[in-house]
Coordinates of C-alpha atoms in Angstrom, one line a residue:
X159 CA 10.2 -106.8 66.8
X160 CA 9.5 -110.0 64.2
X161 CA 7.6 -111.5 66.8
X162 CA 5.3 -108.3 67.0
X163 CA 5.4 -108.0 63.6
X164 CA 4.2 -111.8 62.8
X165 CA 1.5 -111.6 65.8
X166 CA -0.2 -108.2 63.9
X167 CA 0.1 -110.4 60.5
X168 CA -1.5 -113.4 62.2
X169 CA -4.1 -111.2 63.5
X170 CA -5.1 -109.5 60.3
X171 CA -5.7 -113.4 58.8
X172 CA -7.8 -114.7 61.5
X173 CA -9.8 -111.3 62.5
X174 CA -10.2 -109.6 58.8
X175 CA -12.8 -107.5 60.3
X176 CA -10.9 -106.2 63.6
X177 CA -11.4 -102.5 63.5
X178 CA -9.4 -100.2 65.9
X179 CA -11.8 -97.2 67.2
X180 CA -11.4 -94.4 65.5
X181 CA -11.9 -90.5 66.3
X182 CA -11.1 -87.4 64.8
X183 CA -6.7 -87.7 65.1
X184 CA -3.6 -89.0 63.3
X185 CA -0.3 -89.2 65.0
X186 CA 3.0 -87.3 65.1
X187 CA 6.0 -88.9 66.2
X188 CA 3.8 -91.7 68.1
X189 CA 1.6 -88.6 69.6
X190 CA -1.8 -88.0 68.8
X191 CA -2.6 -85.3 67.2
X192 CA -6.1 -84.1 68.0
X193 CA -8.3 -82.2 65.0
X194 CA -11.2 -79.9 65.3
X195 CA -14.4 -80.9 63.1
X196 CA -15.2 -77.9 60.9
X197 CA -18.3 -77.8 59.4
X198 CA -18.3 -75.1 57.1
X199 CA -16.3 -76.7 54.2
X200 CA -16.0 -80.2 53.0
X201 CA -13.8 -81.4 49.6
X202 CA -15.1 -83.3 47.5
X203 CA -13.3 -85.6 44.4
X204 CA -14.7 -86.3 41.6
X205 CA -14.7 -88.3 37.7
X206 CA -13.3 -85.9 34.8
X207 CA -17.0 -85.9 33.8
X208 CA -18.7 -84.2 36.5
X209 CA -20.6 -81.2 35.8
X210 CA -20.4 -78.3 38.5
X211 CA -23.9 -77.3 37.9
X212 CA -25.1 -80.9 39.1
X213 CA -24.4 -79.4 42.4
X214 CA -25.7 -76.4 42.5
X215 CA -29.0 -77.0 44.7
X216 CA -27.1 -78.6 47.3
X217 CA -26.5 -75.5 49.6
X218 CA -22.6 -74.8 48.7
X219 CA -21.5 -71.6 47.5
X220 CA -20.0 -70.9 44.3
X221 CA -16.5 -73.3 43.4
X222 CA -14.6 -74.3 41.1
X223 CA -12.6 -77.4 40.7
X224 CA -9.0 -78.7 39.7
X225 CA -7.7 -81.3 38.4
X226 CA -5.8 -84.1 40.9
X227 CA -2.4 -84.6 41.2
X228 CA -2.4 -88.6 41.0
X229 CA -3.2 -91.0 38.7
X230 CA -5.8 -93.3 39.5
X231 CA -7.0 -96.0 37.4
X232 CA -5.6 -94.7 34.8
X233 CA -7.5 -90.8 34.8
X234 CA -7.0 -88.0 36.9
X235 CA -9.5 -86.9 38.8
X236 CA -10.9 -83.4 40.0
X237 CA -10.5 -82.0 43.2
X238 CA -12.8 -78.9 44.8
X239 CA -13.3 -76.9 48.1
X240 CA -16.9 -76.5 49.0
X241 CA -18.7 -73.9 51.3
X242 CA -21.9 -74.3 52.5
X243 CA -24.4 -71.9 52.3
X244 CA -25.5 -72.3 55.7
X245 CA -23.2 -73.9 58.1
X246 CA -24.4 -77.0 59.8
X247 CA -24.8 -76.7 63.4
X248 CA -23.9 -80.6 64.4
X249 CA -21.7 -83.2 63.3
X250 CA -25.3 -85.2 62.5
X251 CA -26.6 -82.4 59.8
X252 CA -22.8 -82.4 58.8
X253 CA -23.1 -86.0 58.1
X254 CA -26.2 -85.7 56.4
X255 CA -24.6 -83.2 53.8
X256 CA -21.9 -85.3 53.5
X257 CA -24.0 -88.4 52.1
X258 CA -26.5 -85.8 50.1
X259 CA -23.1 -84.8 48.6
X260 CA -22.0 -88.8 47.6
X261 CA -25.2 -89.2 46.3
X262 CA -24.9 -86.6 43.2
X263 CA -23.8 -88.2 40.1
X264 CA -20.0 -88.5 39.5
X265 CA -18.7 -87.4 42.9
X266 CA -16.5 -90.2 44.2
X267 CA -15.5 -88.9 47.6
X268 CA -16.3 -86.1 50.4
X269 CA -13.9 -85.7 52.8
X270 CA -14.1 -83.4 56.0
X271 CA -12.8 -80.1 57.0
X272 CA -10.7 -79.7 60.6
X273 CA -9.1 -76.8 62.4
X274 CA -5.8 -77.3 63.7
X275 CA -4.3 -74.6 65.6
X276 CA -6.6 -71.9 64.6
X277 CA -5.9 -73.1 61.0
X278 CA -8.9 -74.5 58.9
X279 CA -7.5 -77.4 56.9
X280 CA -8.8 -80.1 54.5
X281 CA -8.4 -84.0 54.0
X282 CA -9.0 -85.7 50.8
X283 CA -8.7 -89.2 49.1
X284 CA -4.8 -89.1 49.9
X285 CA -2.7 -90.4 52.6
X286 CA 0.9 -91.5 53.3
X287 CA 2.4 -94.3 55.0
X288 CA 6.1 -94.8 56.2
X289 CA 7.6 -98.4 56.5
X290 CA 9.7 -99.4 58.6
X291 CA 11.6 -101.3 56.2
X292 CA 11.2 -102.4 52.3
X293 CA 10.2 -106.0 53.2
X294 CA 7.3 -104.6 54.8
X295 CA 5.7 -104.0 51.6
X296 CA 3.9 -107.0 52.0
X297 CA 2.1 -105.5 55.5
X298 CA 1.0 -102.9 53.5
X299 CA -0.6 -104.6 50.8
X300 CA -2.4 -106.8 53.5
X301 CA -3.9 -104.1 54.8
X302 CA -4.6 -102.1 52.1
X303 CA -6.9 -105.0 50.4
X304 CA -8.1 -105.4 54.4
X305 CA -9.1 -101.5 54.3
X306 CA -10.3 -101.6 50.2
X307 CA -7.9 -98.6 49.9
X308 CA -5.4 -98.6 46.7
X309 CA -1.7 -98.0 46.5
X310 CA -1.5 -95.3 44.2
X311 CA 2.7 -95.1 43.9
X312 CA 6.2 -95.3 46.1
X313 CA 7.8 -92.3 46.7
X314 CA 10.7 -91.5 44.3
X315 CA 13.7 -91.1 46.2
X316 CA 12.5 -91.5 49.6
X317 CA 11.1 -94.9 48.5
X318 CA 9.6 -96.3 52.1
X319 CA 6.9 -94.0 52.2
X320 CA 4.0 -94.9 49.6
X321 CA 0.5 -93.2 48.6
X322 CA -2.7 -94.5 49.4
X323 CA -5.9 -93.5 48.3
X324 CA -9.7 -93.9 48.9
X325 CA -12.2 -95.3 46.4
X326 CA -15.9 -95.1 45.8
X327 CA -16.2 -98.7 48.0
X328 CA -13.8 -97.6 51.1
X329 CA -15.7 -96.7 54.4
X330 CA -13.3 -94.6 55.9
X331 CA -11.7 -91.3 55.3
X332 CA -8.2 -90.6 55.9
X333 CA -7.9 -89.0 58.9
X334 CA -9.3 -92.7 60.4
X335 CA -7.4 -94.7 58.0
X336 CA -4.3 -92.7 59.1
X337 CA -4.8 -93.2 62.4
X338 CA -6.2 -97.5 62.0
X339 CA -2.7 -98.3 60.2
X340 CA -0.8 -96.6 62.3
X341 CA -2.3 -98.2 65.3
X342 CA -1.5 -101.0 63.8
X343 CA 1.9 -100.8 65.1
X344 CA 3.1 -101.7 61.7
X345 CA 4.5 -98.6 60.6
X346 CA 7.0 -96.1 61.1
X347 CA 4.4 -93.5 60.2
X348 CA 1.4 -92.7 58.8
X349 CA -0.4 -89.3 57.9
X350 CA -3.3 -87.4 55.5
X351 CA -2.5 -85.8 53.0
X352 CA -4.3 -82.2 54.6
X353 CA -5.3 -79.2 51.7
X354 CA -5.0 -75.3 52.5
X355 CA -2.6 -75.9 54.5
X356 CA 0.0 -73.5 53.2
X357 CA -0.5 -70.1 51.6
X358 CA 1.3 -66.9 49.8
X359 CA 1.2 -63.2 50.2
X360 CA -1.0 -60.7 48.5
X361 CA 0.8 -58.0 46.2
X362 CA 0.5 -55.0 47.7
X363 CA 0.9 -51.1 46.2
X364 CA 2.4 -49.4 48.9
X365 CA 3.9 -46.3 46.3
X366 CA 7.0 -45.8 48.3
X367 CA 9.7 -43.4 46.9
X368 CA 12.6 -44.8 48.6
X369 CA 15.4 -44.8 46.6
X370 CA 18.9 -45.8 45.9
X371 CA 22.3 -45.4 44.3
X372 CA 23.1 -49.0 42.5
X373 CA 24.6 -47.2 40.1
X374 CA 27.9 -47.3 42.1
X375 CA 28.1 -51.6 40.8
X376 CA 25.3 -52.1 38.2
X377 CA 23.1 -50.4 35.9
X378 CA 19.4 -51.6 35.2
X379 CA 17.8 -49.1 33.3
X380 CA 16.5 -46.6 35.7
X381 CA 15.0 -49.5 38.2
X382 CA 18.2 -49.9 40.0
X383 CA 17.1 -46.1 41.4
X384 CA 14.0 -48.2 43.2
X385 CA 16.1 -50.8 44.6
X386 CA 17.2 -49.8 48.2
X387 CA 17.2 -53.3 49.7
X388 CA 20.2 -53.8 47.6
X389 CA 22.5 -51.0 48.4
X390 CA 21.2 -48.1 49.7
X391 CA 24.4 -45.1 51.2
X392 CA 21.3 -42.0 51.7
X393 CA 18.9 -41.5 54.8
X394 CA 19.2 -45.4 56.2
X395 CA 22.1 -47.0 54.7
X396 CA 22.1 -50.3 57.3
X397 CA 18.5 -51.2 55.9
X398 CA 20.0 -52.5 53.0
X399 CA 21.9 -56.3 52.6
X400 CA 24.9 -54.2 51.1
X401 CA 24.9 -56.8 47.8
X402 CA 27.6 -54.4 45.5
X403 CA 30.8 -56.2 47.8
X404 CA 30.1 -59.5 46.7
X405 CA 29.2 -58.4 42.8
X406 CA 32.6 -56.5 42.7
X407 CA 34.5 -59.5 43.8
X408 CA 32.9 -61.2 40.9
X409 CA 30.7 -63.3 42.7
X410 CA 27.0 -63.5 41.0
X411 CA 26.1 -66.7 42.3
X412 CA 27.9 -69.0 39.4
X413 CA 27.7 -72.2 40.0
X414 CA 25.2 -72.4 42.2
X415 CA 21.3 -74.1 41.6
X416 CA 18.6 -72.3 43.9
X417 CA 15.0 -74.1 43.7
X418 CA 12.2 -71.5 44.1
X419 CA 9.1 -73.8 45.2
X420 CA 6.9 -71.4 44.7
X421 CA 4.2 -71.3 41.8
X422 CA 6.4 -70.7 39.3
X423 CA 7.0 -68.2 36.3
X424 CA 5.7 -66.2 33.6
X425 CA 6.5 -67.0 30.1
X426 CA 9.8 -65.2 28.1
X427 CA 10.5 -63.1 30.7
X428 CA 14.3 -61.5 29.4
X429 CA 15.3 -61.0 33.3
X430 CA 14.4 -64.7 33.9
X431 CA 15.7 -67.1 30.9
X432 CA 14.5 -70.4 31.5
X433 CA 14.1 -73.3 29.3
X434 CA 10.2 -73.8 29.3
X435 CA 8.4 -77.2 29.1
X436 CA 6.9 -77.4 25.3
X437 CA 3.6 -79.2 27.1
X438 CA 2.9 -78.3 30.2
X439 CA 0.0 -80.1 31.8
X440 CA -1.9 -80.0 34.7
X441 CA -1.4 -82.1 37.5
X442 CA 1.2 -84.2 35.6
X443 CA 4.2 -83.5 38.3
X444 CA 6.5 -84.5 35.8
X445 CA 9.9 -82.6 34.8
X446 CA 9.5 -81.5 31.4
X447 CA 12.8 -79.5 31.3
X448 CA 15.8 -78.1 32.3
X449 CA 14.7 -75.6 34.4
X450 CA 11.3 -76.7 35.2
X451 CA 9.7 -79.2 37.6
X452 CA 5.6 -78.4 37.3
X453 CA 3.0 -80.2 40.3
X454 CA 0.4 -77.9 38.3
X455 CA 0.6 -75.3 35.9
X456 CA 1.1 -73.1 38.2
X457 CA -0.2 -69.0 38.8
X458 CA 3.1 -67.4 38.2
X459 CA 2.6 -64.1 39.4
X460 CA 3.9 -64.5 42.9
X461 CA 6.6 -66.9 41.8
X462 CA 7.6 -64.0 38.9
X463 CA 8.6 -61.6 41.9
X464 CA 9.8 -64.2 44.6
X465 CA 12.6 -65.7 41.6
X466 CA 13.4 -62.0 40.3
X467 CA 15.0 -60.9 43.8
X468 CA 16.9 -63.9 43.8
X469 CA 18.1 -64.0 40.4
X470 CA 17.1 -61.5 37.4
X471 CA 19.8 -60.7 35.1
X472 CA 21.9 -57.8 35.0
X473 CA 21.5 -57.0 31.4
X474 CA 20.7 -53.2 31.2
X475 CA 16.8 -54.2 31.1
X476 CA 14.3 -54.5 34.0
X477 CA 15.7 -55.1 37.6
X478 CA 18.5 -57.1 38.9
X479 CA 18.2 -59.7 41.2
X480 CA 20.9 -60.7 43.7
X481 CA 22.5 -63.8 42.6
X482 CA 21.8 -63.1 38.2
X483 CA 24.2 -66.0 37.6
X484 CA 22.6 -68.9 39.9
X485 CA 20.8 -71.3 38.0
X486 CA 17.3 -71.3 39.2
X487 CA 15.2 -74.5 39.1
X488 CA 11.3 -73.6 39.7
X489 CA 9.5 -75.8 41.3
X490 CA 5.8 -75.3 39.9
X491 CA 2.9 -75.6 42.8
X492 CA -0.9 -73.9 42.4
X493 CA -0.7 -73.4 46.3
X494 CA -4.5 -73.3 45.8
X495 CA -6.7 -74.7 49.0
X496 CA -6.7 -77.9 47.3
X497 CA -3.0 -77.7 47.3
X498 CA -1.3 -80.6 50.1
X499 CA 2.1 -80.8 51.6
X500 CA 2.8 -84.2 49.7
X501 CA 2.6 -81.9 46.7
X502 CA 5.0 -79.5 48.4
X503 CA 7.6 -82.7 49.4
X504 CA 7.6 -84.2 45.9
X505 CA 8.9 -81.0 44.4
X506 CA 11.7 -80.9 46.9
X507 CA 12.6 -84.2 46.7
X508 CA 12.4 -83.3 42.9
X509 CA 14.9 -80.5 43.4
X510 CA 17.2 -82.8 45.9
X511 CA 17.9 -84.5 43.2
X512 CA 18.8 -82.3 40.1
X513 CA 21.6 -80.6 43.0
X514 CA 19.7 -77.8 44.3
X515 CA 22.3 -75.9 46.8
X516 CA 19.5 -73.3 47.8
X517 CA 16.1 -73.8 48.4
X518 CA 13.7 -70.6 48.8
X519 CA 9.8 -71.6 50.1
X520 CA 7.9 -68.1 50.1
X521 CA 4.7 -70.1 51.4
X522 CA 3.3 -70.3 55.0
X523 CA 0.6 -70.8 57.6
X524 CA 0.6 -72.4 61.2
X525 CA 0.2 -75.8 59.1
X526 CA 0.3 -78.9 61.0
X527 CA 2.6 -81.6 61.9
X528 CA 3.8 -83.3 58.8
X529 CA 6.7 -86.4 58.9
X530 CA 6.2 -86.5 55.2
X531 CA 7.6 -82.7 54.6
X532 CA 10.2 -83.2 57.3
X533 CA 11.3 -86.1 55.6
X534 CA 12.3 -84.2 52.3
X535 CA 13.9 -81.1 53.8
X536 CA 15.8 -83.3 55.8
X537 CA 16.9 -85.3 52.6
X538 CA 17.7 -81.6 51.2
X539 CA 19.7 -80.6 54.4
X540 CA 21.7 -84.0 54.8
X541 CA 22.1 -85.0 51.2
X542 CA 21.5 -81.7 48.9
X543 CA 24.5 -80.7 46.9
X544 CA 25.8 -84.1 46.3
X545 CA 26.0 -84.8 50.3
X546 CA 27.7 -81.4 51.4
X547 CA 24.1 -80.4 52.3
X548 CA 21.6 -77.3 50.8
X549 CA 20.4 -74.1 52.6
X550 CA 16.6 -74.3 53.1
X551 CA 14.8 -70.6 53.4
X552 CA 11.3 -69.9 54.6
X553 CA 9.1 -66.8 55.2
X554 CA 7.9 -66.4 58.5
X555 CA 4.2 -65.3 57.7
X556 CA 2.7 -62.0 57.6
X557 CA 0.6 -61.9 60.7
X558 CA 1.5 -59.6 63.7
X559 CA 2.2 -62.6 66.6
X560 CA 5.4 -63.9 68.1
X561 CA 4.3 -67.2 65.5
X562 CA 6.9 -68.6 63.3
X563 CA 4.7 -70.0 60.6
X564 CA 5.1 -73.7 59.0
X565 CA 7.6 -74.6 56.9
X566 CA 9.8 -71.8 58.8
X567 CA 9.5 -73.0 62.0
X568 CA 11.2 -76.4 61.4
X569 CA 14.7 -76.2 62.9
X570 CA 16.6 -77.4 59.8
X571 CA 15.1 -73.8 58.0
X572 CA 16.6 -70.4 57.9
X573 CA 12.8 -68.8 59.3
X574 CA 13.1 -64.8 57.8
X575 CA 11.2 -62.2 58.8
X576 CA 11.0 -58.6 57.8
X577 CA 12.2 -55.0 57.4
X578 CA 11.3 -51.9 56.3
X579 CA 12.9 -49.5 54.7
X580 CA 14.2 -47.8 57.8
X581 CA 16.0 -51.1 58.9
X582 CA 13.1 -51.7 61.8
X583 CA 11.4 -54.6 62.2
X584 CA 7.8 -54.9 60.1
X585 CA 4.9 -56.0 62.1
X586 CA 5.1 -59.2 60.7
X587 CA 5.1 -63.0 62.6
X588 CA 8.4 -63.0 65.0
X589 CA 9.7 -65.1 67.7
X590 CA 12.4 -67.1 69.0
X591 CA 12.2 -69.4 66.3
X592 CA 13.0 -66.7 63.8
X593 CA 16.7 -66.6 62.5
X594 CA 16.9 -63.7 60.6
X595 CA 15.6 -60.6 58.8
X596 CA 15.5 -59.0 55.7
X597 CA 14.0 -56.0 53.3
X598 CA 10.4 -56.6 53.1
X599 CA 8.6 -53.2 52.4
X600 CA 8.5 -51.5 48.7
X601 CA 10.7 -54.2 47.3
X602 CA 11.1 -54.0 43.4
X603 CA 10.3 -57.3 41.4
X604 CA 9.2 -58.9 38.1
X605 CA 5.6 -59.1 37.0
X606 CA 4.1 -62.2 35.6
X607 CA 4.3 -60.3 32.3
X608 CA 7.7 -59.3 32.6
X609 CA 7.2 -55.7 33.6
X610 CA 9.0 -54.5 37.0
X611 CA 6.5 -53.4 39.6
X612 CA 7.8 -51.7 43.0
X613 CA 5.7 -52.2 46.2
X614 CA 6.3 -55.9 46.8
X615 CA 5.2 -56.3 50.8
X616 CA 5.5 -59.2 53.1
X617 CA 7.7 -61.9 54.0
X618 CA 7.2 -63.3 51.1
X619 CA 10.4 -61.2 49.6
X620 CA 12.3 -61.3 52.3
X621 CA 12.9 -64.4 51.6
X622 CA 14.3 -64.5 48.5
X623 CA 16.9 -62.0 49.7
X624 CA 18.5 -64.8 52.4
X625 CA 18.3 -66.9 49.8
X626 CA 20.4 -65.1 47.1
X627 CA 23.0 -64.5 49.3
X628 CA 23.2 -68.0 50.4
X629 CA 23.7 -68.7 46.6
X630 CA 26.3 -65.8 46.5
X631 CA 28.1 -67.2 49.6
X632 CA 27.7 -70.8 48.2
X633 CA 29.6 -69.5 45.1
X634 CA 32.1 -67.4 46.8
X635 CA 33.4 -70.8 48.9
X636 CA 33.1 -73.3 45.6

């Protein structure tokens, strides 16, 4: 192996300019994995002082941008989907839009669109790279200044992957930069960071009356009457999880920590105490406080609901959730189209460390292979809890195919699909890679205002429901 590795380092002094043919792949676990050009959408990153309407006679549809999630010479940038108006009919008048694009003042990068098993997914300026080992640093830096990309930062607690970026001088975009260093043969791994990758669930209304009789273990002002999935002893009493055993036996989750990555909370919500950041900023993927760790400012709506089943208080007010004493930890993502799974990882990673014993990830799509995202929910399985290892929970997906959707479908997740009130299964993504089920029709939950809504549909809050009683179990056995 030094040999090899001294022969690629010799061969990067005396043949600068070697390039290593490049198509439209990266590689998975020394595989190829082959992408689709699409050429309906391209991304495009820009300076804080680009003006959308600069663009607006270049054929794309109406956008709007956000801001990055790195720091690069010392700004953020802004990232945005575009759509043409007309979709190019070859990769040539693709290309041509692409340089149009570059050419308008202030845009500093356009980066192509792919589809990967039926899934339309993005690139941008972003890729990661594995070594093999910390002295390797060096490798890295040879060919990043080969390459004229830039090593934005080292990963926090998983510290031999690093971030690389594109500039305004680099050639390449990342899908061929991914797959130039890995061929390489320097590397343990190298991927892009891909966009729109993951998604969440719709609210839906669907004004069911089911009811139930909480009142037997808890009292929440009137909504308990709404919340079958908890305990339910009428027409279908097996469709509930049976939740008032555990409470009456004292368990309610103390002791526990359970990270929601979802897109976090709405402010001063009584059900859901938190201590909020004072300065929340965009993009900053900093942990401001106690409670919070923020990768954007988040669109707490779907967040509000996901972290109410798990864990609103039983005070008389509202709902309750399952597990009201578990600490919950949010872990802030936008989950827009912009939105990449290195986003997703950090915030785990994040979570890893502050102790999280339960993890709840009410996002999914069919996704694509990612090492990077492995890599953290295998640092959350093997090392979460202080070593003794946390529960990672994922909603199938919401589409009617025998598909467990990413990040379900890794084996080290709990995948959950869903029920309805009736106890049968809903029509939603199955398979044998899904582990269990849970209530997912007219499920009661918190508002982004604070208000308690009933007709929560989808996987999406299934979920949360495996992941509350993990925390109650967790708490029961501590």
């Amino acid at each position: 192996m030094k040999l090899k590795r001294t022969y690629y380092t010799l061969l990067f002094l005396v043949f600068p300019f070697l390039s290593i043919a490049q198509s439209d792949y990266y590689y998975y676990q020394g595989e190829k994995v082959y992408l689709i050009p699409n050429y309906q959408y391209v991304n495009i990153v820009t300076a804080n002082a680009f003006d959308e309407n600069s663009i607006s006679a270049s054929g794309v549809q109406e956008f709007s941008s956000h801001p990055e999630k790195e720091i690069r010479n010392g700004e953020y940038k802004k990232i945005a989907k575009l759509e043409f108006t007309t979709t190019p009919s070859t990769q040539t008048i693709y290309e041509q839009k692409i340089a149009e694009l570059k050419s308008i003042t202030n845009i500093e990068g356009v980066y192509p669109h792919y589809v990967y098993n039926g899934n339309i997914i993005g690139t941008n300026n972003f890729f990661a790279v594995k070594l093999n080992q910390a002295s390797d640093i060096t490798l890295l830096q040879n060919v990043a200044l080969q390459k004229n990309v830039d090593i934005i930062r080292q990963r926090t607690y998983l510290p031999l992957w690093y971030i690389l970026s594109t500039n305004t001088s680099t050639t390449e975009n990342s899908v061929e930069l991914s797959a130039y260093f890995y061929e390489t043969g320097l590397f343990d791994t190298v991927e892009p960071a891909f966009t729109g990758a993951f998604t969440i669930d719709p609210i839906e209304e669907n004004n069911s009356s089911s009811s139930a009789q909480l009142e037997l273990c808890y009292d929440e002002g009137n909504f308990d009457t709404f919340q079958w999935n908890l305990f339910n002893n009428e027409v279908y009493p097996l469709a509930d999880i049976n939740v008032c055993g555990a409470w009456e036996l004292g368990v309610f989750g103390q002791g526990v920590t359970v990270a929601v990555v979802d897109t976090g909370i709405g402010d001063e919500i009584v059900d859901l105490p938190a201590s909020y950041p004072s300065n929340v900023i965009a993009s900053s993927g900093l942990p401001f406080s106690e409670n919070f760790y923020y990768n954007g400012t988040g669109l707490g709506w779907h967040g509000t609901a996901v972290a109410s089943i798990i864990g609103a208080k039983h005070n008389g007010i509202g709902m309750g959730g399952i597990a009201p004493d578990a600490e919950m930890l949010h872990v802030a993502n936008e989950l827009l189209p912009t939105f990449n799974q290195v986003e997703i990882a950090d915030g785990v990673d994040e979570a890893v460390n502050r102790q999280a014993g339960v993890f709840n990830m009410s996002f999914a799509n069919y996704g694509f292979p990612s090492s990077y995202l492995e890599d953290a929910l295998d640092n959350a399985l093997n090392n979460g809890r202080q070593g003794l290892g946390s529960v990672l929970v994922a909603a199938s997906g919401n589409d009617p195919n025998s598909t467990v959707q990413q990040p379900a479908n890794y084996s080290r997740v709990l995948a959950v699909g869903g029920t309805t009130t009736q106890g049968s299964y809903n029509d939603f993504n199955y398979g044998n890679e899904l582990d269990i089920s849970a209530p997912s029709t007219s499920i009661v939950g918190l508002s982004v205002d604070g208000s308690v809504g009933n007709g929560f549909v989808g996987t999406s809050f299934a979920s949360p429901h495996v992941a509350g009683v993990a925390a109650l179990m967790i708490s029961a056995n501590t």
